[in-house]
């Protein structure tokens, strides 16, 4: 495997030294809105018509490249059913980013998404970057949540917002990229505490795969 | 890939994925088929010609630990778990519930999960009939036990019961005995029994494999994150299917203590691997891999290990720990009212 250093050198117009930052990201939202499908699309480029319901949570990683930084996401895809709610703090504690997902064809899931946003604002790290994803945008014929309504809500609350489709891949990479761009990639801060990214040490950097294809 | 004696679908109807390791599986099966043949003979003698129902005796317990032949699983599970008695006490219950009416909210919940249960199993496709059976089992149970209703995870348990017993009503009674008699409150709205049992496991790991416990905490991975699915699904969708069914053999006879034995075995026998992870990501990946490796597949040896590797584990220890953590939880909840 190529080390990160040589990977960086091969990049067309990349800076010789690429920073690698690692962030913890959590997906929250009602069951069946498409959290696992968004992650599967982002990490593997796939979509399953019938995606298994998630129990507890699933863990995956994916790396994206910005101009001078490689961002490695540690992704927690959680279970959506209400009774798993009491386990959720475990997943968003210490998270630097969250995607709160609803299904544009189901008004209840939008209400549930707002509750998640409220909970994150109260209980998660104050600097957490929150994105709202209105998923299943390919099903516009069955739309129950208006784009403008969600956009207004997102603006009021300082959230990133996009309508996405895990099925067609629309805006899926984009929403993760938007988050990556908004995350503070400060140097120095060594602790994995709230807010700042974890800048990987040399050894860790060599191990983490380079993402630039 | 070299041609294999084993097809693209396993004996329970699961599609084997492209990365399925036929070589390892053949190595395992060549040995396990001999075990199965020998166990089948012993069970045939035990059960006799008239197929009488087994009693809970030490001989039967020993036999169960060595595996129940798949054709006897439905009747033996019913007998050793006391589900048989529950059924005899209300023989018409299942049919009566299915006569309806059903609550729309429960129907919607269950229906959402039907196509999302074992989508890679040929019996659970839209065209096959297991989705209908699964609906009946889950909707009947949701109406029968209002405290539980429908909890995600039960779909995998009921689905696997259906694959193992090929009988809807038997699956219903086995599901009922699991949720109500064998497991503490895992599936209720607050999942208290589940949260307590995860703490019990954490405490057991702390006393039996202290270095692993400390290491996992240091890397910032809570035990609940690792083990929620293990407990909720009773290892269905976690371990290889044959291993899960062997665990369930013992679960129906010996109760929920078996789950701790399995967890502790997975953790202790992979101690080296876990200790050599030095960041969060590799640790999370490690816990994904140890439930799929060679040792987890070799169910007969694995089931021997669960009775030796964790060391002694008495019922009274588990009961005491459960009481302690349940009490802690109640006290905590009184201090901070729920959101
Ligand atoms: N048409 C359409 N269907 C989608 C889309 N995303 C997901 N689905 C479908 O919606 C169903 C639920 O998707 P999941 O990704 O499993 O939903 P989830 O939020 O992870 O659900 P839980 O794990 O139960 O919390 C699946 O059958 C998907 O195929 C989408 O963008 N468009
Ligand atoms: Mg999911």
Coordinates of C-alpha atoms and ligand atoms in Angstrom, one line a residue:
Chain A
X1 CA 0.0 0.0 0.0
X2 CA 1.3 3.4 -0.8
X3 CA 2.0 5.6 2.2
X4 CA 0.1 8.8 2.6
X5 CA 3.2 10.8 1.8
X6 CA 3.8 9.3 -1.6
X7 CA 0.0 9.5 -2.2
X8 CA 0.2 13.2 -1.6
X9 CA 3.1 13.6 -3.9
X10 CA 1.2 12.0 -6.8
X11 CA -1.7 14.4 -6.5
X12 CA -1.9 16.6 -9.5
X13 CA -1.9 20.0 -7.8
X14 CA -1.8 19.0 -4.2
X15 CA 0.4 20.5 -1.6
X16 CA 3.3 18.3 -0.9
X17 CA 2.2 17.8 2.7
X18 CA -1.4 16.8 3.2
X19 CA -2.9 17.1 6.6
X20 CA -5.0 14.2 7.7
X21 CA -7.9 15.0 10.0
X22 CA -10.2 12.5 11.6
X23 CA -13.8 13.3 12.6
X24 CA -16.5 11.4 14.3
X25 CA -19.9 11.7 12.5
X26 CA -23.2 10.3 13.6
X27 CA -26.4 9.7 11.6
X28 CA -29.7 10.2 13.5
X29 CA -33.3 10.0 12.4
X30 CA -36.5 7.9 12.3
X31 CA -36.4 4.3 11.2
X32 CA -36.5 3.7 7.5
X33 CA -35.7 7.3 6.4
X34 CA -32.5 6.0 4.7
X35 CA -29.6 6.5 7.1
X36 CA -27.9 3.2 6.3
X37 CA -28.6 3.7 2.6
X38 CA -26.9 7.1 2.6
X39 CA -23.9 5.6 4.3
X40 CA -23.8 2.7 1.9
X41 CA -24.0 5.1 -1.0
X42 CA -21.2 7.3 0.4
X43 CA -18.9 4.5 1.5
X44 CA -19.4 1.9 -1.2
X45 CA -21.3 3.6 -3.9
X46 CA -24.1 1.1 -3.7
X47 CA -27.9 1.1 -3.1
X48 CA -30.1 -1.8 -1.9
X49 CA -33.8 -1.7 -2.6
X50 CA -34.2 -3.6 0.6
X51 CA -31.8 -2.4 3.2
X52 CA -31.7 -4.4 6.5
X53 CA -32.9 -2.5 9.6
X54 CA -30.1 -1.5 11.8
X55 CA -29.9 -2.8 15.3
X56 CA -27.8 -0.8 17.8
X57 CA -25.5 0.9 15.3
X58 CA -23.1 0.2 12.5
X59 CA -19.6 1.6 12.2
X60 CA -17.9 2.5 8.9
X61 CA -15.1 4.8 7.8
X62 CA -14.6 6.9 4.7
X63 CA -12.1 9.4 3.6
X64 CA -12.6 12.6 1.5
X65 CA -10.0 14.9 0.1
X66 CA -10.2 18.7 0.3
X67 CA -7.6 21.0 -1.2
X68 CA -5.0 20.6 1.5
X69 CA -6.6 18.2 3.9
X70 CA -7.6 14.6 3.9
X71 CA -10.7 14.1 6.1
X72 CA -11.3 10.7 7.5
X73 CA -14.9 10.2 8.8
X74 CA -15.6 7.6 11.5
X75 CA -19.3 7.1 10.8
X76 CA -21.8 5.8 13.3
X77 CA -25.1 4.8 11.6
X78 CA -27.6 4.4 14.4
X79 CA -30.9 2.5 14.8
X80 CA -34.0 4.7 14.2
X81 CA -36.7 3.1 16.3
X82 CA -37.8 5.3 19.2
X83 CA -37.0 2.7 21.8
X84 CA -33.3 2.7 20.9
X85 CA -33.3 6.5 21.7
X86 CA -31.8 6.0 25.1
X87 CA -28.7 4.5 23.6
X88 CA -28.2 7.5 21.2
X89 CA -26.1 9.7 23.5
X90 CA -23.4 7.1 23.4
X91 CA -23.1 7.7 19.7
X92 CA -23.3 11.5 19.5
X93 CA -21.2 12.1 22.6
X94 CA -17.9 13.5 21.3
X95 CA -19.1 13.6 17.7
X96 CA -17.9 16.6 15.7
X97 CA -20.6 16.2 13.1
X98 CA -24.1 14.8 12.7
X99 CA -26.4 14.2 9.8
X100 CA -30.1 14.3 10.9
X101 CA -32.1 12.5 8.3
X102 CA -35.8 12.7 7.4
X103 CA -37.9 11.2 4.5
X104 CA -39.4 13.9 2.3
X105 CA -42.5 11.7 1.8
X106 CA -43.3 11.5 5.5
X107 CA -44.1 14.5 7.6
X108 CA -43.7 12.7 10.9
X109 CA -40.1 11.9 10.2
X110 CA -39.4 15.7 9.7
X111 CA -40.9 16.3 13.2
X112 CA -38.7 13.6 14.6
X113 CA -35.7 15.2 12.9
X114 CA -36.4 18.5 14.6
X115 CA -36.4 16.8 17.9
X116 CA -33.0 15.3 17.2
X117 CA -31.7 18.7 16.3
X118 CA -33.0 20.1 19.6
X119 CA -31.4 17.2 21.5
X120 CA -28.1 17.7 19.8
X121 CA -28.1 21.4 20.4
X122 CA -28.7 20.8 24.1
X123 CA -26.6 17.7 24.8
X124 CA -23.9 17.3 22.1
X125 CA -20.7 19.2 21.9
X126 CA -21.5 22.9 21.4
X127 CA -19.3 23.1 18.3
X128 CA -20.9 20.1 16.6
X129 CA -21.6 20.6 12.8
X130 CA -25.2 19.5 12.1
X131 CA -26.5 18.8 8.6
X132 CA -30.1 18.1 7.8
X133 CA -30.8 15.7 5.0
X134 CA -34.2 15.4 3.4
X135 CA -33.8 12.0 1.8
X136 CA -35.7 10.1 -0.9
X137 CA -35.8 13.2 -3.1
X138 CA -36.3 10.8 -6.0
X139 CA -39.8 10.3 -4.7
X140 CA -40.8 13.9 -5.3
X141 CA -44.3 12.8 -6.5
X142 CA -45.1 11.7 -3.0
X143 CA -43.5 14.7 -1.3
X144 CA -45.0 15.7 2.0
X145 CA -42.3 18.1 3.3
X146 CA -41.7 21.2 1.2
X147 CA -38.1 22.1 0.4
X148 CA -38.7 25.7 1.5
X149 CA -40.0 24.7 4.9
X150 CA -37.0 22.6 5.6
X151 CA -34.6 25.2 4.3
X152 CA -36.2 27.9 6.5
X153 CA -35.9 25.6 9.5
X154 CA -32.3 24.8 8.7
X155 CA -31.4 28.5 8.3
X156 CA -33.0 29.4 11.6
X157 CA -31.0 26.8 13.3
X158 CA -27.7 27.2 11.5
X159 CA -27.7 23.8 9.9
X160 CA -26.4 22.7 6.6
X161 CA -29.3 21.5 4.5
X162 CA -29.7 19.4 1.3
X163 CA -32.3 17.1 -0.2
X164 CA -30.6 13.8 -1.0
X165 CA -31.3 10.5 -2.6
X166 CA -29.4 7.5 -1.6
X167 CA -31.1 5.8 -4.6
X168 CA -29.9 8.1 -7.3
X169 CA -26.8 9.3 -5.4
X170 CA -28.0 12.9 -5.6
X171 CA -26.3 15.2 -3.1
X172 CA -24.9 12.3 -1.1
X173 CA -21.2 12.9 -1.5
X174 CA -22.0 16.6 -1.5
X175 CA -23.5 16.7 1.9
X176 CA -20.5 14.8 3.4
X177 CA -18.2 17.2 1.6
X178 CA -20.1 20.2 2.8
X179 CA -19.6 18.9 6.3
X180 CA -15.9 18.2 5.8
X181 CA -15.5 21.8 4.5
X182 CA -17.3 23.3 7.5
X183 CA -15.4 21.3 10.1
X184 CA -12.5 23.2 11.8
X185 CA -9.2 21.7 10.7
X186 CA -7.1 23.3 13.3
X187 CA -3.6 22.1 13.9
X188 CA -2.1 21.6 17.3
X189 CA -5.0 20.4 19.3
X190 CA -3.9 17.0 20.3
X191 CA -6.8 16.0 22.4
X192 CA -9.8 14.2 20.9
X193 CA -12.0 16.4 22.9
X194 CA -15.1 18.3 21.8
X195 CA -14.8 20.3 18.7
X196 CA -11.3 20.0 17.1
X197 CA -10.2 17.4 14.7
X198 CA -7.8 14.8 15.7
X199 CA -4.6 15.4 13.7
X200 CA -3.1 12.0 13.1
X201 CA 0.4 11.3 14.1
X202 CA 2.9 10.2 11.4
X203 CA 2.5 6.5 12.2
X204 CA -1.2 6.7 12.1
X205 CA -1.1 8.8 8.9
X206 CA 1.0 6.2 7.1
X207 CA -1.6 3.6 8.0
X208 CA -4.7 5.5 7.0
X209 CA -5.3 5.0 3.3
X210 CA -5.0 7.8 0.9
X211 CA -8.3 8.7 -0.7
X212 CA -7.4 10.7 -3.7
X213 CA -8.3 8.6 -6.8
Chain B
X1 CA -13.2 -19.9 -8.2
X2 CA -12.9 -23.6 -7.9
X3 CA -16.2 -25.4 -8.0
X4 CA -17.6 -26.3 -4.7
X5 CA -19.8 -29.1 -3.4
X6 CA -21.6 -26.3 -1.6
X7 CA -23.9 -24.2 -3.7
X8 CA -24.6 -20.5 -3.9
X9 CA -27.3 -20.7 -1.3
X10 CA -26.9 -22.3 2.1
X11 CA -29.2 -24.8 3.6
X12 CA -31.3 -22.1 5.3
X13 CA -31.8 -20.2 2.1
X14 CA -29.1 -17.5 2.6
X15 CA -27.2 -16.4 -0.5
X16 CA -23.5 -16.9 -0.2
X17 CA -21.8 -13.7 -1.0
X18 CA -19.0 -13.3 -3.6
X19 CA -16.4 -13.2 -0.8
X20 CA -17.7 -16.4 0.8
X21 CA -14.7 -18.6 1.7
X22 CA -15.7 -22.0 0.3
X23 CA -12.3 -23.5 1.2
X24 CA -12.6 -22.8 4.9
X25 CA -16.3 -23.8 4.9
X26 CA -15.5 -27.1 3.3
X27 CA -12.8 -27.8 5.8
X28 CA -15.2 -27.1 8.6
X29 CA -18.1 -29.1 7.1
X30 CA -16.0 -32.2 6.3
X31 CA -15.5 -32.5 10.0
X32 CA -18.9 -31.2 11.2
X33 CA -20.9 -33.5 9.0
X34 CA -19.3 -36.4 10.9
X35 CA -20.3 -34.8 14.2
X36 CA -23.8 -34.3 13.0
X37 CA -24.2 -37.9 11.9
X38 CA -23.0 -39.2 15.2
X39 CA -25.3 -36.8 17.1
X40 CA -28.2 -37.8 14.9
X41 CA -27.8 -41.4 15.9
X42 CA -27.6 -40.6 19.6
X43 CA -30.7 -38.4 19.5
X44 CA -32.6 -41.1 17.6
X45 CA -32.0 -43.5 20.4
X46 CA -32.8 -40.9 23.0
X47 CA -36.1 -40.0 21.4
X48 CA -37.2 -43.5 20.5
X49 CA -39.6 -44.5 17.7
X50 CA -42.6 -42.8 19.1
X51 CA -41.0 -39.4 19.0
X52 CA -41.9 -38.7 22.6
X53 CA -41.3 -35.3 24.1
X54 CA -38.0 -34.9 26.0
X55 CA -37.9 -34.0 29.7
X56 CA -35.4 -31.7 31.3
X57 CA -32.9 -34.1 32.7
X58 CA -29.1 -33.9 33.0
X59 CA -28.7 -36.3 30.0
X60 CA -30.9 -34.1 27.8
X61 CA -29.0 -31.0 29.0
X62 CA -25.7 -32.7 28.0
X63 CA -27.2 -33.7 24.6
X64 CA -28.4 -30.2 24.0
X65 CA -25.0 -28.7 24.6
X66 CA -23.7 -31.0 21.9
X67 CA -26.3 -29.8 19.4
X68 CA -29.9 -30.7 18.6
X69 CA -30.3 -32.2 15.1
X70 CA -32.0 -29.7 12.9
X71 CA -35.1 -31.9 12.2
X72 CA -35.7 -32.2 16.0
X73 CA -35.2 -28.6 16.8
X74 CA -38.8 -27.5 16.7
X75 CA -40.1 -30.1 19.1
X76 CA -37.1 -30.2 21.4
X77 CA -37.0 -26.4 21.7
X78 CA -40.7 -26.4 22.5
X79 CA -40.2 -29.0 25.2
X80 CA -37.0 -27.8 26.9
X81 CA -38.1 -24.2 27.0
X82 CA -41.5 -24.8 28.5
X83 CA -43.1 -23.1 25.4
X84 CA -45.0 -26.4 25.0
X85 CA -46.7 -25.9 28.4
X86 CA -47.6 -22.3 27.5
X87 CA -49.1 -23.5 24.3
X88 CA -51.1 -26.3 26.0
X89 CA -52.5 -23.7 28.4
X90 CA -54.0 -21.6 25.6
X91 CA -54.1 -23.7 22.5
X92 CA -56.3 -21.3 20.5
X93 CA -54.5 -18.1 21.4
X94 CA -52.5 -17.8 18.2
X95 CA -55.4 -18.3 15.9
X96 CA -57.6 -16.0 17.9
X97 CA -55.2 -13.1 17.7
X98 CA -54.7 -13.6 14.0
X99 CA -58.5 -13.3 13.5
X100 CA -57.9 -9.6 14.3
X101 CA -58.6 -6.8 14.3
X102 CA -55.1 -5.2 14.2
X103 CA -54.0 -1.7 15.1
X104 CA -52.9 0.2 12.1
X105 CA -49.9 1.7 13.9
X106 CA -48.5 -1.8 14.7
X107 CA -49.3 -3.1 11.2
X108 CA -47.3 -0.2 9.7
X109 CA -44.3 -0.7 12.0
X110 CA -44.2 -4.4 11.2
X111 CA -44.8 -4.0 7.5
X112 CA -41.9 -1.6 7.2
X113 CA -39.5 -4.3 8.4
X114 CA -40.8 -7.2 6.4
X115 CA -38.8 -6.6 3.2
X116 CA -35.9 -5.5 5.4
X117 CA -35.5 -8.8 7.1
X118 CA -33.0 -11.2 5.5
X119 CA -33.4 -9.7 2.0
X120 CA -30.6 -12.0 0.9
X121 CA -32.6 -15.1 1.9
X122 CA -34.5 -16.8 -0.9
X123 CA -37.4 -17.7 1.4
X124 CA -37.8 -14.0 2.4
X125 CA -38.1 -12.5 -1.1
X126 CA -41.4 -11.0 -2.2
X127 CA -42.3 -14.0 -4.2
X128 CA -41.7 -16.6 -1.4
X129 CA -44.0 -17.0 1.5
X130 CA -41.9 -16.3 4.6
X131 CA -42.7 -12.6 4.6
X132 CA -46.4 -13.5 5.2
X133 CA -45.5 -15.9 8.0
X134 CA -43.2 -13.3 9.5
X135 CA -45.9 -10.7 9.4
X136 CA -48.3 -13.1 11.2
X137 CA -45.8 -14.0 14.0
X138 CA -44.8 -10.4 14.6
X139 CA -48.3 -8.8 14.5
X140 CA -49.7 -11.6 16.7
X141 CA -47.0 -11.1 19.2
X142 CA -47.3 -7.3 19.2
X143 CA -51.0 -7.6 20.0
X144 CA -50.4 -10.4 22.6
X145 CA -47.8 -8.4 24.5
X146 CA -48.7 -4.7 24.5
X147 CA -45.8 -3.8 26.8
X148 CA -43.4 -4.9 24.1
X149 CA -45.4 -4.3 21.0
X150 CA -42.9 -4.5 18.1
X151 CA -39.3 -3.9 18.8
X152 CA -36.8 -4.0 15.9
X153 CA -34.6 -7.0 16.3
X154 CA -37.5 -9.3 16.9
X155 CA -37.9 -9.5 13.1
X156 CA -34.5 -11.3 12.9
X157 CA -35.3 -13.6 15.8
X158 CA -38.7 -14.5 14.5
X159 CA -37.2 -14.8 11.0
X160 CA -34.6 -17.3 12.1
X161 CA -37.1 -19.2 14.2
X162 CA -39.2 -19.6 11.1
X163 CA -36.2 -20.8 9.1
X164 CA -35.3 -23.3 11.8
X165 CA -38.8 -24.6 12.6
X166 CA -40.6 -24.0 9.2
X167 CA -43.7 -23.5 11.3
X168 CA -45.4 -20.2 12.0
X169 CA -47.2 -21.1 15.3
X170 CA -44.2 -22.9 16.7
X171 CA -42.1 -19.8 16.0
X172 CA -44.7 -17.6 17.7
X173 CA -44.5 -19.6 20.9
X174 CA -40.8 -19.8 20.9
X175 CA -40.6 -16.0 20.4
X176 CA -43.0 -15.6 23.3
X177 CA -41.0 -17.8 25.7
X178 CA -37.8 -16.1 24.8
X179 CA -39.1 -12.6 25.4
X180 CA -41.2 -13.4 28.5
X181 CA -39.4 -16.2 30.3
X182 CA -35.9 -16.6 29.1
X183 CA -34.7 -12.9 28.7
X184 CA -35.2 -10.1 31.1
X185 CA -36.9 -6.9 29.7
X186 CA -34.8 -6.5 26.5
X187 CA -37.5 -5.4 24.2
X188 CA -39.8 -3.2 26.2
X189 CA -40.1 0.5 25.4
X190 CA -37.3 1.5 27.8
X191 CA -35.1 -1.6 27.1
X192 CA -34.1 -1.7 30.8
X193 CA -33.2 -5.3 30.9
X194 CA -30.9 -4.9 27.9
X195 CA -29.1 -1.9 29.3
X196 CA -28.7 -3.7 32.6
X197 CA -27.3 -6.8 31.0
X198 CA -24.8 -4.8 29.0
X199 CA -23.5 -3.4 32.3
X200 CA -23.5 -6.9 33.8
X201 CA -21.3 -8.0 30.9
X202 CA -19.0 -5.0 31.3
X203 CA -18.5 -5.9 35.0
X204 CA -17.9 -9.6 34.1
X205 CA -15.3 -8.6 31.6
X206 CA -13.7 -6.2 34.1
X207 CA -13.3 -9.1 36.6
X208 CA -12.4 -11.9 34.2
X209 CA -10.3 -10.1 31.5
X210 CA -9.3 -6.8 33.2
X211 CA -6.7 -5.8 30.7
X212 CA -9.1 -6.0 27.8
X213 CA -11.7 -4.1 29.8
X214 CA -9.3 -1.3 30.5
X215 CA -7.9 -1.2 27.0
X216 CA -11.4 -1.0 25.4
X217 CA -12.3 1.9 27.7
X218 CA -9.0 3.7 27.0
X219 CA -9.7 3.6 23.3
X220 CA -13.1 5.1 24.0
X221 CA -15.4 2.3 22.8
X222 CA -18.3 1.7 25.2
X223 CA -19.3 -2.0 25.7
X224 CA -22.9 -1.0 24.8
X225 CA -21.7 0.0 21.3
X226 CA -20.1 -3.3 20.8
X227 CA -22.7 -5.6 22.3
X228 CA -26.2 -4.1 21.8
X229 CA -26.8 -6.1 18.6
X230 CA -25.3 -9.3 20.2
X231 CA -27.9 -9.1 23.0
X232 CA -30.9 -7.8 21.0
X233 CA -30.6 -10.3 18.2
X234 CA -29.3 -13.2 20.3
X235 CA -26.4 -13.3 17.9
X236 CA -28.6 -13.7 14.8
X237 CA -27.1 -11.6 12.1
X238 CA -23.9 -11.5 14.1
X239 CA -22.4 -15.0 14.2
X240 CA -22.6 -17.6 11.5
X241 CA -26.0 -19.2 11.4
X242 CA -25.0 -22.7 12.5
X243 CA -23.3 -21.2 15.5
X244 CA -26.3 -19.1 16.3
X245 CA -28.6 -22.2 16.3
X246 CA -26.2 -24.1 18.5
X247 CA -26.3 -21.2 20.9
X248 CA -30.1 -21.1 20.8
X249 CA -30.2 -24.9 21.6
X250 CA -28.5 -24.0 25.0
X251 CA -30.4 -20.7 25.4
X252 CA -33.7 -22.6 25.3
X253 CA -32.5 -25.0 27.9
X254 CA -30.2 -23.0 30.2
X255 CA -31.5 -19.5 29.8
X256 CA -29.9 -16.1 29.3
X257 CA -26.7 -16.9 31.2
X258 CA -25.6 -18.5 27.9
X259 CA -25.4 -15.1 26.3
X260 CA -22.8 -14.0 28.8
X261 CA -20.8 -17.1 28.2
X262 CA -20.8 -16.5 24.4
X263 CA -19.8 -12.8 24.9
X264 CA -17.0 -13.7 27.3
X265 CA -15.7 -16.4 25.1
X266 CA -15.5 -14.1 22.1
X267 CA -13.7 -11.5 24.2
X268 CA -11.3 -13.7 26.0
X269 CA -10.2 -15.9 23.2
X270 CA -9.5 -12.9 21.1
X271 CA -7.7 -11.1 23.9
X272 CA -4.4 -10.8 21.9
X273 CA -6.2 -9.3 18.8
X274 CA -8.1 -6.8 20.9
X275 CA -5.0 -5.8 22.9
X276 CA -3.0 -5.2 19.7
X277 CA -5.5 -2.6 18.4
X278 CA -4.2 0.8 19.2
X279 CA -6.9 3.1 17.9
X280 CA -10.6 3.3 17.9
X281 CA -11.2 2.4 14.3
X282 CA -9.1 -0.7 14.4
X283 CA -10.8 -1.8 17.6
X284 CA -14.3 -1.3 16.0
X285 CA -13.1 -3.3 13.0
X286 CA -11.7 -6.0 15.2
X287 CA -15.0 -6.6 16.9
X288 CA -16.6 -6.9 13.5
X289 CA -14.1 -9.5 12.4
X290 CA -14.0 -11.8 15.5
X291 CA -17.6 -12.8 15.0
X292 CA -16.9 -14.0 11.5
X293 CA -13.6 -15.7 11.8
X294 CA -12.6 -19.4 11.7
X295 CA -13.2 -20.0 15.4
X296 CA -16.7 -18.5 15.3
X297 CA -17.6 -20.7 12.3
X298 CA -16.4 -23.9 13.9
X299 CA -19.6 -24.1 16.0
X300 CA -18.9 -27.5 17.7
X301 CA -15.6 -26.4 19.1
X302 CA -16.9 -22.9 19.8
X303 CA -19.7 -24.4 21.9
X304 CA -17.2 -26.5 23.9
X305 CA -15.3 -23.3 24.5
X306 CA -18.2 -21.3 25.9
X307 CA -18.3 -23.7 28.8
X308 CA -14.6 -23.6 29.6
X309 CA -13.1 -20.3 28.3
X310 CA -15.1 -17.9 30.5
X311 CA -14.4 -19.9 33.7
X312 CA -17.1 -20.3 36.3
X313 CA -20.2 -18.2 36.0
X314 CA -22.9 -18.9 38.5
X315 CA -26.5 -17.9 38.2
X316 CA -26.3 -16.2 41.6
X317 CA -23.5 -14.0 40.3
X318 CA -25.6 -12.9 37.4
X319 CA -28.7 -12.3 39.6
X320 CA -26.7 -10.2 42.0
X321 CA -25.1 -8.1 39.3
X322 CA -28.5 -7.6 37.6
X323 CA -30.0 -6.4 40.9
X324 CA -27.1 -4.1 41.5
X325 CA -27.2 -2.4 38.1
X326 CA -31.0 -2.3 38.0
X327 CA -31.0 -0.5 41.3
X328 CA -28.3 2.0 40.1
X329 CA -30.4 2.7 37.1
X330 CA -33.5 3.4 39.1
X331 CA -31.7 5.7 41.3
X332 CA -30.2 7.6 38.4
X333 CA -33.5 8.0 36.7
X334 CA -35.0 9.4 39.9
X335 CA -32.3 12.0 40.0
X336 CA -32.6 13.1 36.3
X337 CA -36.2 12.8 35.0
X338 CA -36.4 11.5 31.5
X339 CA -36.2 13.9 28.6
Ligands
LIG1 N1 -36.7 5.7 -3.2 C1 -35.8 5.8 -2.3 N2 -35.7 4.8 -1.3 C2 -34.8 4.9 -0.4 C3 -33.8 5.9 -0.3 N3 -33.0 5.8 0.7 C4 -33.4 4.6 1.3 N4 -34.5 4.1 0.7 C5 -35.2 2.9 1.0 O1 -35.8 3.1 2.3 C6 -35.7 1.9 3.1 C7 -35.0 2.2 4.4 O2 -33.7 2.6 4.3 P1 -32.6 2.4 5.4 O3 -31.4 3.0 4.8 O4 -32.6 1.0 5.8 O5 -33.2 3.3 6.5 P2 -32.6 3.6 8.0 O6 -32.8 5.0 8.3 O7 -31.2 3.1 8.1 O8 -33.5 2.7 8.9 P3 -33.2 2.0 10.4 O9 -32.0 1.2 10.2 O10 -34.4 1.1 10.7 O11 -33.1 3.1 11.4 C8 -34.9 0.9 2.3 O12 -35.7 -0.1 1.8 C9 -34.2 1.7 1.2 O13 -34.1 1.0 0.0 C10 -33.9 6.9 -1.4 O14 -33.1 7.9 -1.5 N5 -34.9 6.8 -2.3
LIG2 MG1 -30.3 1.6 9.2

